[in-house]
Tab-separated table of C-alpha atoms in Angstrom:
chain	number	residue	atom	x	y	z
X	1	MET	CA	116.233	122.083	96.633
X	2	GLY	CA	117.658	121.802	99.836
X	3	LEU	CA	118.434	118.711	101.729
X	4	ARG	CA	115.660	118.702	104.256
X	5	LYS	CA	113.040	119.252	101.046
X	6	ARG	CA	114.574	116.547	99.176
X	7	ILE	CA	114.184	114.247	102.210
X	8	PHE	CA	111.008	115.062	102.636
X	9	THR	CA	109.961	114.360	98.955
X	10	LEU	CA	111.562	111.290	99.137
X	11	SER	CA	109.906	110.184	102.230
X	12	SER	CA	106.611	111.034	100.536
X	13	ALA	CA	107.401	109.068	97.579
X	14	ILE	CA	108.458	106.153	99.616
X	15	ILE	CA	105.402	106.318	101.842
X	16	ALA	CA	102.945	106.560	98.777
X	17	GLY	CA	104.459	103.859	97.160
X	18	LEU	CA	104.153	101.575	99.998
X	19	VAL	CA	100.351	102.588	99.905
X	20	THR	CA	99.861	101.799	96.568
X	21	ILE	CA	101.529	98.641	96.892
X	22	ALA	CA	99.583	97.504	99.746
X	23	ILE	CA	96.479	98.732	97.813
X	24	GLY	CA	97.672	96.697	95.095
X	25	LEU	CA	98.295	93.578	96.813
X	26	ILE	CA	94.658	93.629	98.518
X	27	LEU	CA	93.287	93.764	95.143
X	28	TRP	CA	95.367	91.408	93.576
X	29	SER	CA	94.892	88.804	96.283
X	30	THR	CA	91.071	89.249	95.927
X	31	THR	CA	91.451	88.587	92.080
X	32	LEU	CA	93.026	85.066	92.497
X	33	SER	CA	91.314	82.669	91.167
X	34	SER	CA	91.270	78.685	91.463
X	35	ALA	CA	92.042	78.680	87.877
X	36	SER	CA	95.225	80.600	88.371
X	37	GLN	CA	96.235	78.271	91.220
X	38	GLY	CA	95.352	75.185	88.813
X	39	GLN	CA	92.252	74.078	89.694
X	40	ALA	CA	89.146	73.765	87.507
X	41	VAL	CA	86.971	76.782	87.582
X	42	LYS	CA	83.724	76.165	89.657
X	43	PRO	CA	80.611	78.336	88.982
X	44	GLN	CA	79.670	80.534	91.641
X	45	GLN	CA	77.250	78.584	93.802
X	46	ASP	CA	75.689	81.347	95.873
X	47	PRO	CA	74.613	84.675	94.636
X	48	VAL	CA	75.977	87.832	95.935
X	49	GLN	CA	73.314	89.803	98.143
X	50	LEU	CA	73.945	92.962	96.441
X	51	GLU	CA	72.048	95.130	99.127
X	52	GLN	CA	74.165	93.788	101.925
X	53	ALA	CA	77.100	94.083	99.842
X	54	ALA	CA	76.753	97.717	98.591
X	55	ASP	CA	75.679	98.563	102.416
X	56	GLN	CA	79.243	96.644	103.511
X	57	ALA	CA	81.229	98.637	100.832
X	58	ALA	CA	79.838	101.745	101.775
X	59	ASP	CA	80.697	101.106	105.479
X	60	LEU	CA	84.097	100.208	104.713
X	61	SER	CA	84.824	103.216	102.828
X	62	GLU	CA	84.143	105.216	105.939
X	63	ASP	CA	86.041	102.726	107.905
X	64	VAL	CA	89.277	103.263	105.954
X	65	TYR	CA	89.787	106.609	107.990
X	66	SER	CA	89.536	104.942	111.384
X	67	GLY	CA	92.884	104.984	113.147
X	68	LEU	CA	94.384	107.875	110.752
X	69	ASP	CA	95.509	109.839	113.770
X	70	THR	CA	97.164	106.952	115.345
X	71	THR	CA	98.865	106.101	111.943
X	72	LYS	CA	99.830	109.790	111.571
X	73	LYS	CA	101.540	109.576	114.837
X	74	ILE	CA	103.176	106.495	114.452
X	75	ILE	CA	104.184	106.640	110.509
X	76	GLY	CA	103.575	110.270	109.650
X	77	LYS	CA	106.375	112.221	111.314
X	78	THR	CA	106.540	115.058	108.695
X	79	GLU	CA	103.767	116.706	106.777
X	80	ALA	CA	104.754	115.059	103.533
X	81	ARG	CA	104.150	111.514	105.229
X	82	ASN	CA	100.931	112.689	106.462
X	83	GLN	CA	99.547	114.060	102.940
X	84	ALA	CA	100.773	110.188	101.557
X	85	ILE	CA	98.968	108.676	104.287
X	86	GLU	CA	95.614	110.739	103.573
X	87	THR	CA	95.953	110.409	99.941
X	88	GLY	CA	96.396	106.398	100.116
X	89	ARG	CA	93.250	106.444	102.551
X	90	ASP	CA	91.364	108.487	100.020
X	91	ALA	CA	91.942	106.422	97.163
X	92	ALA	CA	91.305	103.047	99.113
X	93	SER	CA	88.103	105.022	100.374
X	94	GLN	CA	86.945	105.941	97.136
X	95	LYS	CA	87.185	102.719	95.415
X	96	LEU	CA	85.302	100.973	98.335
X	97	GLU	CA	82.589	103.731	97.359
X	98	GLU	CA	82.467	103.274	93.772
X	99	LEU	CA	82.257	99.330	94.610
X	100	SER	CA	79.272	100.257	96.506
X	101	ASP	CA	77.694	102.148	93.784
X	102	ARG	CA	78.082	99.337	91.236
X	103	ALA	CA	76.697	96.923	93.591
X	104	GLN	CA	73.459	99.436	93.992
X	105	GLN	CA	73.531	99.628	90.133
X	106	ALA	CA	73.751	95.691	89.892
X	107	GLU	CA	70.675	95.320	92.247
X	108	THR	CA	68.864	97.301	89.959
X	109	HIS	CA	69.987	96.375	86.389
X	110	GLY	CA	71.063	92.997	87.279
X	111	GLU	CA	74.474	91.524	87.997
X	112	ASP	CA	75.716	91.938	84.775
X	113	VAL	CA	77.323	95.213	85.575
X	114	LEU	CA	79.535	93.932	87.757
X	115	SER	CA	83.046	92.178	86.753
X	116	ALA	CA	84.171	88.938	88.104
X	117	THR	CA	86.304	90.730	90.176
X	118	ASP	CA	83.661	93.051	91.768
X	119	LYS	CA	81.372	89.862	92.522
X	120	ARG	CA	84.507	88.081	94.444
X	121	VAL	CA	85.043	91.270	96.726
X	122	LEU	CA	81.523	91.661	97.176
X	123	LYS	CA	80.844	88.171	98.097
X	124	HIS	CA	84.070	88.069	100.338
X	125	ILE	CA	83.130	91.462	102.244
X	126	THR	CA	79.643	89.959	103.010
X	127	GLU	CA	80.788	86.845	104.620
């Protein structure tokens, strides 16, 4: 394997890792509850507006791609980096689309189909 190919492979792995870490940090920050911070857990007072939340999650799944060309110009100097950037955005878009689908399903079948994390994220994106 040539040096150039090794560098491309390494940089794509680094970019993919950074994207994965960023997505993980976003998901982790949304799952922090008041209980993990040493406070009493308060019951959720306002119900999630499921239709609005589903629409917002669907919109955000498309917004993930905004600025893609700019990101590629600044960070994606190689094809491997550009591919890693696209893969990370595809994964984020897919997660948001799945969340939108679960919110639509919850609208029909009740909020029991949503996890506590789903409810927190949906509530957050509608505020």
